[in-house]
mmCIF file of C-alpha atoms in Angstrom:
data_model
loop_
_atom_site.group_PDB
_atom_site.id
_atom_site.type_symbol
_atom_site.label_atom_id
_atom_site.label_comp_id
_atom_site.label_asym_id
_atom_site.label_seq_id
_atom_site.Cartn_x
_atom_site.Cartn_y
_atom_site.Cartn_z
ATOM 1 C CA MET A 1 54.121 137.735 73.580
ATOM 2 C CA ALA A 2 53.664 141.502 73.358
ATOM 3 C CA ALA A 3 55.342 143.594 76.020
ATOM 4 C CA LYS A 4 53.143 145.446 78.476
ATOM 5 C CA SER A 5 52.810 149.165 77.896
ATOM 6 C CA PRO A 6 54.283 151.599 80.474
ATOM 7 C CA THR A 7 50.761 152.677 81.384
ATOM 8 C CA ILE A 8 49.678 149.118 82.168
ATOM 9 C CA ARG A 9 52.864 148.442 84.137
ATOM 10 C CA GLY A 10 52.396 151.652 86.107
ATOM 11 C CA SER A 11 48.770 150.833 86.852
ATOM 12 C CA SER A 12 49.681 147.331 88.021
ATOM 13 C CA ARG A 13 52.442 148.721 90.235
ATOM 14 C CA LEU A 14 50.034 151.148 91.912
ATOM 15 C CA ASP A 15 47.422 148.411 92.388
ATOM 16 C CA ILE A 16 50.002 146.221 94.112
ATOM 17 C CA ARG A 17 51.126 149.119 96.288
ATOM 18 C CA ASN A 18 47.540 149.942 97.287
ATOM 19 C CA LEU A 19 46.890 146.312 98.175
ATOM 20 C CA SER A 20 50.093 146.321 100.221
ATOM 21 C CA LEU A 21 48.962 149.439 102.088
ATOM 22 C CA LEU A 22 45.605 147.827 102.762
ATOM 23 C CA GLY A 23 47.505 144.869 104.182
ATOM 24 C CA VAL A 24 49.591 147.157 106.392
ATOM 25 C CA LEU A 25 46.432 148.920 107.556
ATOM 26 C CA ALA A 26 44.815 145.566 108.367
ATOM 27 C CA VAL A 27 47.885 144.549 110.406
ATOM 28 C CA LEU A 28 47.803 147.849 112.307
ATOM 29 C CA ILE A 29 44.108 147.393 113.080
ATOM 30 C CA ALA A 30 44.867 143.894 114.341
ATOM 31 C CA VAL A 31 47.717 145.205 116.525
ATOM 32 C CA GLY A 32 45.463 147.916 117.924
ATOM 33 C CA GLY A 33 42.709 145.406 118.559
ATOM 34 C CA ILE A 34 45.075 143.048 120.360
ATOM 35 C CA THR A 35 46.938 145.604 122.482
ATOM 36 C CA ARG A 36 43.935 147.769 123.396
ATOM 37 C CA PRO A 37 40.789 145.873 122.348
ATOM 38 C CA ASP A 38 38.348 147.816 124.539
ATOM 39 C CA GLN A 39 39.699 151.215 123.480
ATOM 40 C CA PHE A 40 40.969 150.873 119.910
ATOM 41 C CA LEU A 41 37.954 149.041 118.498
ATOM 42 C CA ASP A 42 35.530 151.349 120.250
ATOM 43 C CA THR A 43 33.274 153.161 117.788
ATOM 44 C CA GLY A 44 34.181 156.530 119.258
ATOM 45 C CA ASN A 45 37.907 155.871 118.798
ATOM 46 C CA LEU A 46 37.487 154.738 115.197
ATOM 47 C CA GLN A 47 35.465 157.883 114.503
ATOM 48 C CA LEU A 48 38.276 159.907 116.089
ATOM 49 C CA VAL A 49 40.897 158.258 113.873
ATOM 50 C CA LEU A 50 38.900 159.054 110.740
ATOM 51 C CA THR A 51 38.235 162.606 111.904
ATOM 52 C CA GLN A 52 41.914 163.278 112.588
ATOM 53 C CA ALA A 53 42.816 161.721 109.244
ATOM 54 C CA SER A 54 40.371 164.036 107.501
ATOM 55 C CA VAL A 55 42.306 167.233 108.245
ATOM 56 C CA ILE A 56 45.736 166.055 107.082
ATOM 57 C CA GLY A 57 44.025 163.991 104.382
ATOM 58 C CA VAL A 58 42.579 167.042 102.647
ATOM 59 C CA VAL A 59 46.041 168.664 102.707
ATOM 60 C CA THR A 60 47.544 165.476 101.283
ATOM 61 C CA VAL A 61 45.165 165.475 98.323
ATOM 62 C CA GLY A 62 46.488 168.884 97.293
ATOM 63 C CA MET A 63 50.070 167.813 97.997
ATOM 64 C CA THR A 64 49.634 164.776 95.753
ATOM 65 C CA PHE A 65 48.877 167.004 92.773
ATOM 66 C CA VAL A 66 51.889 169.229 93.485
ATOM 67 C CA ILE A 67 54.319 166.298 93.838
ATOM 68 C CA THR A 68 52.881 164.590 90.759
ATOM 69 C CA SER A 69 53.783 167.710 88.783
ATOM 70 C CA GLY A 70 57.377 167.497 90.013
ATOM 71 C CA GLY A 71 56.976 170.222 92.638
ATOM 72 C CA ILE A 72 56.901 170.380 96.432
ATOM 73 C CA ASP A 73 55.037 172.502 98.971
ATOM 74 C CA LEU A 74 56.678 172.991 102.345
ATOM 75 C CA SER A 75 54.248 175.705 103.379
ATOM 76 C CA VAL A 76 51.019 173.713 103.781
ATOM 77 C CA GLY A 77 51.212 173.491 107.584
ATOM 78 C CA ALA A 78 51.920 177.195 107.951
ATOM 79 C CA ILE A 79 49.110 178.062 105.543
ATOM 80 C CA VAL A 80 46.704 175.956 107.612
ATOM 81 C CA ALA A 81 47.830 177.840 110.725
ATOM 82 C CA LEU A 82 47.453 181.262 109.103
ATOM 83 C CA ALA A 83 44.040 180.429 107.623
ATOM 84 C CA SER A 84 42.791 179.057 110.945
ATOM 85 C CA VAL A 85 43.823 182.088 113.006
ATOM 86 C CA TRP A 86 42.638 184.608 110.425
ATOM 87 C CA ALA A 87 39.268 182.862 110.284
ATOM 88 C CA THR A 88 38.880 182.871 114.074
ATOM 89 C CA THR A 89 39.582 186.529 114.811
ATOM 90 C CA VAL A 90 36.803 188.384 116.619
ATOM 91 C CA ALA A 91 36.091 190.469 113.521
ATOM 92 C CA THR A 92 35.699 187.385 111.324
ATOM 93 C CA GLN A 93 33.529 185.506 113.809
ATOM 94 C CA GLU A 94 31.025 188.364 113.727
ATOM 95 C CA TYR A 95 30.035 187.089 110.263
ATOM 96 C CA GLY A 96 29.221 183.662 111.654
ATOM 97 C CA PHE A 97 29.635 180.295 109.959
ATOM 98 C CA ALA A 98 29.895 181.681 106.432
ATOM 99 C CA GLY A 99 32.478 184.264 107.459
ATOM 100 C CA ILE A 100 34.764 181.687 109.072
ATOM 101 C CA LEU A 101 34.494 179.232 106.174
ATOM 102 C CA PHE A 102 34.951 181.914 103.506
ATOM 103 C CA THR A 103 37.948 183.461 105.270
ATOM 104 C CA ALA A 104 39.709 180.127 105.791
ATOM 105 C CA VAL A 105 39.291 179.126 102.148
ATOM 106 C CA LEU A 106 40.176 182.601 100.868
ATOM 107 C CA VAL A 107 43.387 182.870 102.930
ATOM 108 C CA GLY A 108 44.488 179.368 101.933
ATOM 109 C CA THR A 109 43.827 180.017 98.247
ATOM 110 C CA ALA A 110 45.559 183.410 98.372
ATOM 111 C CA CYS A 111 48.695 181.825 99.842
ATOM 112 C CA GLY A 112 48.570 179.170 97.144
ATOM 113 C CA LEU A 113 48.297 181.932 94.550
ATOM 114 C CA VAL A 114 51.417 183.634 95.896
ATOM 115 C CA ASN A 115 53.315 180.336 95.810
ATOM 116 C CA GLY A 116 52.116 179.652 92.273
ATOM 117 C CA VAL A 117 53.069 183.087 90.947
ATOM 118 C CA LEU A 118 56.536 182.949 92.526
ATOM 119 C CA ILE A 119 57.207 179.463 91.167
ATOM 120 C CA ALA A 120 55.528 179.619 87.766
ATOM 121 C CA TYR A 121 56.255 183.195 86.741
ATOM 122 C CA GLY A 122 58.966 184.269 89.175
ATOM 123 C CA ARG A 123 60.909 181.096 88.321
ATOM 124 C CA LEU A 124 61.767 180.431 91.956
ATOM 125 C CA VAL A 125 62.610 176.875 92.918
ATOM 126 C CA PRO A 126 59.514 175.370 94.666
ATOM 127 C CA PHE A 127 61.604 174.445 97.697
ATOM 128 C CA ILE A 128 62.731 178.051 98.208
ATOM 129 C CA ALA A 129 59.401 179.704 97.391
ATOM 130 C CA THR A 130 57.352 177.493 99.711
ATOM 131 C CA LEU A 131 59.998 177.660 102.435
ATOM 132 C CA ALA A 132 59.688 181.447 102.332
ATOM 133 C CA MET A 133 55.894 181.120 102.529
ATOM 134 C CA LEU A 134 56.294 178.789 105.514
ATOM 135 C CA ALA A 135 58.294 181.395 107.414
ATOM 136 C CA ALA A 136 56.057 184.307 106.407
ATOM 137 C CA ALA A 137 52.774 182.535 107.144
ATOM 138 C CA ARG A 138 53.974 181.299 110.537
ATOM 139 C CA GLY A 139 55.193 184.764 111.434
ATOM 140 C CA LEU A 140 51.932 186.415 110.387
ATOM 141 C CA ALA A 141 49.896 183.811 112.277
ATOM 142 C CA LEU A 142 51.917 184.539 115.414
ATOM 143 C CA GLN A 143 51.467 188.275 114.917
ATOM 144 C CA ILE A 144 47.686 187.944 114.563
ATOM 145 C CA THR A 145 47.264 185.798 117.669
ATOM 146 C CA GLU A 146 50.070 187.385 119.732
ATOM 147 C CA GLY A 147 50.758 183.851 120.915
ATOM 148 C CA ARG A 148 47.242 183.372 122.324
ATOM 149 C CA THR A 149 44.627 180.780 121.440
ATOM 150 C CA GLN A 150 41.562 182.241 119.705
ATOM 151 C CA MET A 151 38.426 180.423 120.851
ATOM 152 C CA VAL A 152 35.514 179.932 118.476
ATOM 153 C CA THR A 153 32.197 181.240 119.781
ATOM 154 C CA VAL A 154 30.022 180.505 116.735
ATOM 155 C CA ASN A 155 27.776 177.621 117.770
ATOM 156 C CA SER A 156 26.934 176.547 114.226
ATOM 157 C CA VAL A 157 30.641 175.822 113.672
ATOM 158 C CA LEU A 158 31.168 174.066 116.993
ATOM 159 C CA ASP A 159 28.044 171.937 116.479
ATOM 160 C CA LEU A 160 29.630 170.229 113.459
ATOM 161 C CA GLY A 161 32.014 168.472 115.806
ATOM 162 C CA LEU A 162 29.282 167.081 118.043
ATOM 163 C CA PRO A 163 27.839 163.543 117.712
ATOM 164 C CA ASP A 164 24.398 165.018 116.959
ATOM 165 C CA ALA A 165 25.790 166.265 113.626
ATOM 166 C CA TYR A 166 26.981 162.812 112.538
ATOM 167 C CA VAL A 167 25.340 161.364 109.446
ATOM 168 C CA LEU A 168 24.668 157.619 109.906
ATOM 169 C CA GLY A 169 27.438 157.594 112.505
ATOM 170 C CA ILE A 170 29.903 159.364 110.207
ATOM 171 C CA PRO A 171 31.357 162.712 111.356
ATOM 172 C CA PRO A 172 30.779 165.618 108.939
ATOM 173 C CA LEU A 173 34.543 166.168 108.680
ATOM 174 C CA VAL A 174 34.975 162.652 107.324
ATOM 175 C CA LEU A 175 32.257 163.281 104.747
ATOM 176 C CA VAL A 176 34.071 166.432 103.604
ATOM 177 C CA PHE A 177 37.304 164.448 103.317
ATOM 178 C CA ALA A 178 35.504 161.799 101.277
ATOM 179 C CA VAL A 179 34.100 164.409 98.890
ATOM 180 C CA VAL A 180 37.515 166.067 98.460
ATOM 181 C CA THR A 181 39.066 162.654 97.821
ATOM 182 C CA VAL A 182 36.518 161.720 95.152
ATOM 183 C CA ILE A 183 36.866 165.082 93.422
ATOM 184 C CA GLY A 184 40.654 164.798 93.582
ATOM 185 C CA TRP A 185 40.591 161.291 92.110
ATOM 186 C CA LEU A 186 38.307 162.343 89.267
ATOM 187 C CA LEU A 187 40.407 165.443 88.601
ATOM 188 C CA LEU A 188 43.675 163.492 88.450
ATOM 189 C CA ASN A 189 42.453 160.418 86.599
ATOM 190 C CA ARG A 190 39.548 161.501 84.441
ATOM 191 C CA THR A 191 40.275 165.037 83.245
ATOM 192 C CA THR A 192 42.638 166.891 80.946
ATOM 193 C CA PHE A 193 43.882 168.796 83.990
ATOM 194 C CA GLY A 194 45.081 165.529 85.534
ATOM 195 C CA ARG A 195 46.785 164.371 82.342
ATOM 196 C CA ARG A 196 48.557 167.706 82.037
ATOM 197 C CA THR A 197 49.695 167.453 85.657
ATOM 198 C CA VAL A 198 51.245 164.041 85.026
ATOM 199 C CA ALA A 199 52.796 165.253 81.767
ATOM 200 C CA VAL A 200 54.416 168.279 83.428
ATOM 201 C CA GLY A 201 55.817 166.076 86.189
ATOM 202 C CA GLY A 202 57.104 163.483 83.744
ATOM 203 C CA ASN A 203 58.890 165.905 81.409
ATOM 204 C CA ALA A 204 58.104 169.613 81.585
ATOM 205 C CA GLU A 205 59.907 170.441 78.331
ATOM 206 C CA ALA A 206 58.106 167.695 76.414
ATOM 207 C CA ALA A 207 54.822 168.923 77.881
ATOM 208 C CA ARG A 208 55.607 172.467 76.698
ATOM 209 C CA LEU A 209 56.393 171.226 73.199
ATOM 210 C CA ALA A 210 53.095 169.323 73.224
ATOM 211 C CA GLY A 211 51.246 172.601 73.706
ATOM 212 C CA ILE A 212 50.729 172.590 77.481
ATOM 213 C CA ASP A 213 51.141 175.935 79.211
ATOM 214 C CA VAL A 214 53.462 174.621 81.910
ATOM 215 C CA ARG A 215 53.605 177.853 83.904
ATOM 216 C CA ARG A 216 49.835 178.205 84.052
ATOM 217 C CA GLN A 217 49.458 174.547 85.009
ATOM 218 C CA ARG A 218 51.881 174.981 87.902
ATOM 219 C CA LEU A 219 50.025 178.090 89.029
ATOM 220 C CA TYR A 220 46.756 176.136 89.098
ATOM 221 C CA LEU A 221 48.378 173.316 91.068
ATOM 222 C CA TYR A 222 49.609 175.571 93.864
ATOM 223 C CA LEU A 223 46.230 177.294 93.881
ATOM 224 C CA LEU A 224 44.682 173.853 94.385
ATOM 225 C CA SER A 225 47.091 173.075 97.200
ATOM 226 C CA GLY A 226 46.242 176.373 98.900
ATOM 227 C CA LEU A 227 42.522 175.688 98.510
ATOM 228 C CA CYS A 228 42.942 172.305 100.190
ATOM 229 C CA CYS A 229 44.846 173.992 103.033
ATOM 230 C CA GLY A 230 41.980 176.445 103.488
ATOM 231 C CA ILE A 231 39.439 173.622 103.679
ATOM 232 C CA ALA A 232 41.665 171.734 106.108
ATOM 233 C CA ALA A 233 41.977 174.861 108.259
ATOM 234 C CA PHE A 234 38.196 175.066 108.571
ATOM 235 C CA LEU A 235 38.018 171.360 109.490
ATOM 236 C CA LEU A 236 40.684 171.928 112.125
ATOM 237 C CA ILE A 237 38.720 174.853 113.529
ATOM 238 C CA VAL A 238 35.683 172.591 113.862
ATOM 239 C CA LEU A 239 37.779 169.822 115.420
ATOM 240 C CA SER A 240 39.630 171.970 117.964
ATOM 241 C CA GLY A 241 37.142 174.799 118.425
ATOM 242 C CA SER A 242 39.953 177.309 118.182
ATOM 243 C CA GLY A 243 42.606 178.944 116.026
ATOM 244 C CA GLN A 244 46.269 178.786 117.029
ATOM 245 C CA ASN A 245 49.501 179.840 115.388
ATOM 246 C CA THR A 246 50.863 176.346 116.127
ATOM 247 C CA ASN A 247 48.139 174.641 114.074
ATOM 248 C CA GLY A 248 49.331 172.490 111.199
ATOM 249 C CA ASN A 249 52.703 171.805 112.790
ATOM 250 C CA LEU A 250 54.658 169.322 110.611
ATOM 251 C CA TYR A 251 51.677 168.859 108.285
ATOM 252 C CA GLU A 252 54.011 169.333 105.335
ATOM 253 C CA LEU A 253 56.093 166.335 106.379
ATOM 254 C CA ASP A 254 53.052 164.156 107.088
ATOM 255 C CA ALA A 255 51.420 165.058 103.767
ATOM 256 C CA ILE A 256 54.587 164.436 101.754
ATOM 257 C CA ALA A 257 55.206 161.159 103.584
ATOM 258 C CA ALA A 258 51.633 159.942 103.046
ATOM 259 C CA ALA A 259 51.812 160.759 99.330
ATOM 260 C CA ILE A 260 55.170 159.009 98.930
ATOM 261 C CA ILE A 261 54.250 155.779 100.691
ATOM 262 C CA GLY A 262 51.004 155.829 98.728
ATOM 263 C CA GLY A 263 52.922 155.599 95.463
ATOM 264 C CA THR A 264 53.226 159.189 94.265
ATOM 265 C CA LEU A 265 56.662 159.524 92.685
ATOM 266 C CA LEU A 266 58.747 162.150 94.473
ATOM 267 C CA THR A 267 60.392 163.164 91.192
ATOM 268 C CA GLY A 268 56.988 163.670 89.532
ATOM 269 C CA GLY A 269 55.172 162.010 86.669
ATOM 270 C CA ARG A 270 53.072 159.607 88.717
ATOM 271 C CA GLY A 271 50.483 160.178 91.415
ATOM 272 C CA THR A 272 47.673 158.329 93.133
ATOM 273 C CA ILE A 273 44.961 159.817 95.288
ATOM 274 C CA VAL A 274 43.834 156.428 96.612
ATOM 275 C CA GLY A 275 47.374 155.568 97.683
ATOM 276 C CA SER A 276 47.801 158.942 99.392
ATOM 277 C CA VAL A 277 44.580 158.466 101.361
ATOM 278 C CA LEU A 278 45.709 154.997 102.446
ATOM 279 C CA GLY A 279 49.039 156.518 103.487
ATOM 280 C CA VAL A 280 47.195 159.064 105.638
ATOM 281 C CA LEU A 281 45.138 156.305 107.274
ATOM 282 C CA VAL A 282 48.276 154.268 107.998
ATOM 283 C CA PHE A 283 50.032 157.183 109.699
ATOM 284 C CA THR A 284 46.927 158.250 111.628
ATOM 285 C CA THR A 285 46.329 154.697 112.837
ATOM 286 C CA ILE A 286 49.955 154.397 113.963
ATOM 287 C CA THR A 287 49.614 157.650 115.910
ATOM 288 C CA ASN A 288 46.415 156.429 117.572
ATOM 289 C CA ILE A 289 47.906 153.063 118.553
ATOM 290 C CA PHE A 290 50.979 154.741 120.033
ATOM 291 C CA ALA A 291 48.791 157.141 122.020
ATOM 292 C CA LEU A 292 46.558 154.370 123.378
ATOM 293 C CA ASN A 293 49.612 152.358 124.453
ATOM 294 C CA ASN A 294 51.218 155.412 126.107
ATOM 295 C CA LEU A 295 54.291 155.183 123.905
ATOM 296 C CA GLN A 296 56.473 158.243 123.588
ATOM 297 C CA SER A 297 56.090 160.516 120.587
ATOM 298 C CA ASP A 298 59.785 160.243 119.702
ATOM 299 C CA VAL A 299 59.367 156.512 119.084
ATOM 300 C CA GLN A 300 56.389 157.319 116.890
ATOM 301 C CA GLN A 301 58.479 159.756 114.835
ATOM 302 C CA ILE A 302 61.222 157.140 114.449
ATOM 303 C CA ALA A 303 58.657 154.643 113.187
ATOM 304 C CA LYS A 304 57.322 157.171 110.675
ATOM 305 C CA GLY A 305 60.842 157.962 109.516
ATOM 306 C CA ALA A 306 61.586 154.287 108.960
ATOM 307 C CA ILE A 307 58.408 153.892 106.907
ATOM 308 C CA ILE A 308 59.292 156.906 104.742
ATOM 309 C CA VAL A 309 62.818 155.598 104.070
ATOM 310 C CA ALA A 310 61.454 152.158 103.199
ATOM 311 C CA ALA A 311 58.895 153.686 100.817
ATOM 312 C CA VAL A 312 61.551 155.753 98.990
ATOM 313 C CA LEU A 313 63.850 152.721 98.693
ATOM 314 C CA VAL A 314 60.985 150.704 97.213
ATOM 315 C CA GLN A 315 60.298 153.514 94.737
ATOM 316 C CA ARG A 316 63.928 153.560 93.641
ATOM 317 C CA ARG A 317 64.023 149.786 93.328
ATOM 318 C CA THR A 318 60.860 149.558 91.249
ATOM 319 C CA ALA A 319 61.968 152.460 89.044
ATOM 320 C CA HIS A 320 65.386 150.797 88.509
ATOM 321 C CA ASP A 321 63.820 147.432 87.666
ATOM 322 C CA GLY A 322 61.216 149.065 85.413
ATOM 323 C CA ILE A 323 58.409 147.302 87.179
#
């Protein structure tokens, strides 16, 4: 009998992992339904879970590409904060809906560009470059706001968060997340860009010898991550109706964790958008269940940490066994 190719084995492994995550999600829904049936299964609460998942979910899509390429981005939360406060200044709000959206996306993409240039052409280690961006972006966000919350006064932005804006009961933020997810999946699985991303993460030197411009590819990937942060910042503005320098706190950890438990290999060379989205839904559902049951946030963080450790151990085991 012919041996299975690495591609087939990898695809089967990801399918099994996705099914496992669906099983975990089903168990969590059952737990939520049993412990708080009137609250958890309420339509409004389920819409809230999906809406909250949308913001970190968009960030996670960008993070999945970066990790698949063998990189890391610790600055995503700080970039979301900087983009959100820059887009909600009084001067920006004078330009209305378009001004806020354009500014958020532009700031996020610009930060991604800086990260990409430092890493791809400045040859800085991604950990160091994005850590520096984290500190700089947080500091600039604090300087812009002077520690104060900037309230949004543009009604067309605030209206997107109201039930009247829902499409067939689906919040607009969830629809944006769905579109970003579909585009991300197509980009990673059906384009040359996606194949190059996987190749760079698997073996950068082999990718270079195969004719791939590794530095340019890495630049594009951090640009993509910054773009996703800009979109997420706008969604957060709609969700909270404000811009704060504390926005996006720990988003980098949540995005990395969601990508890892979804099946994206931390060392690069393998990534899955579907798995990352399921990872986001698992974490968001856990957070919601803990909140409804009035459990302390420290217990929630311990639970998340245990899940991350388990996911990494499973990755190491499957990689060792060649499954």
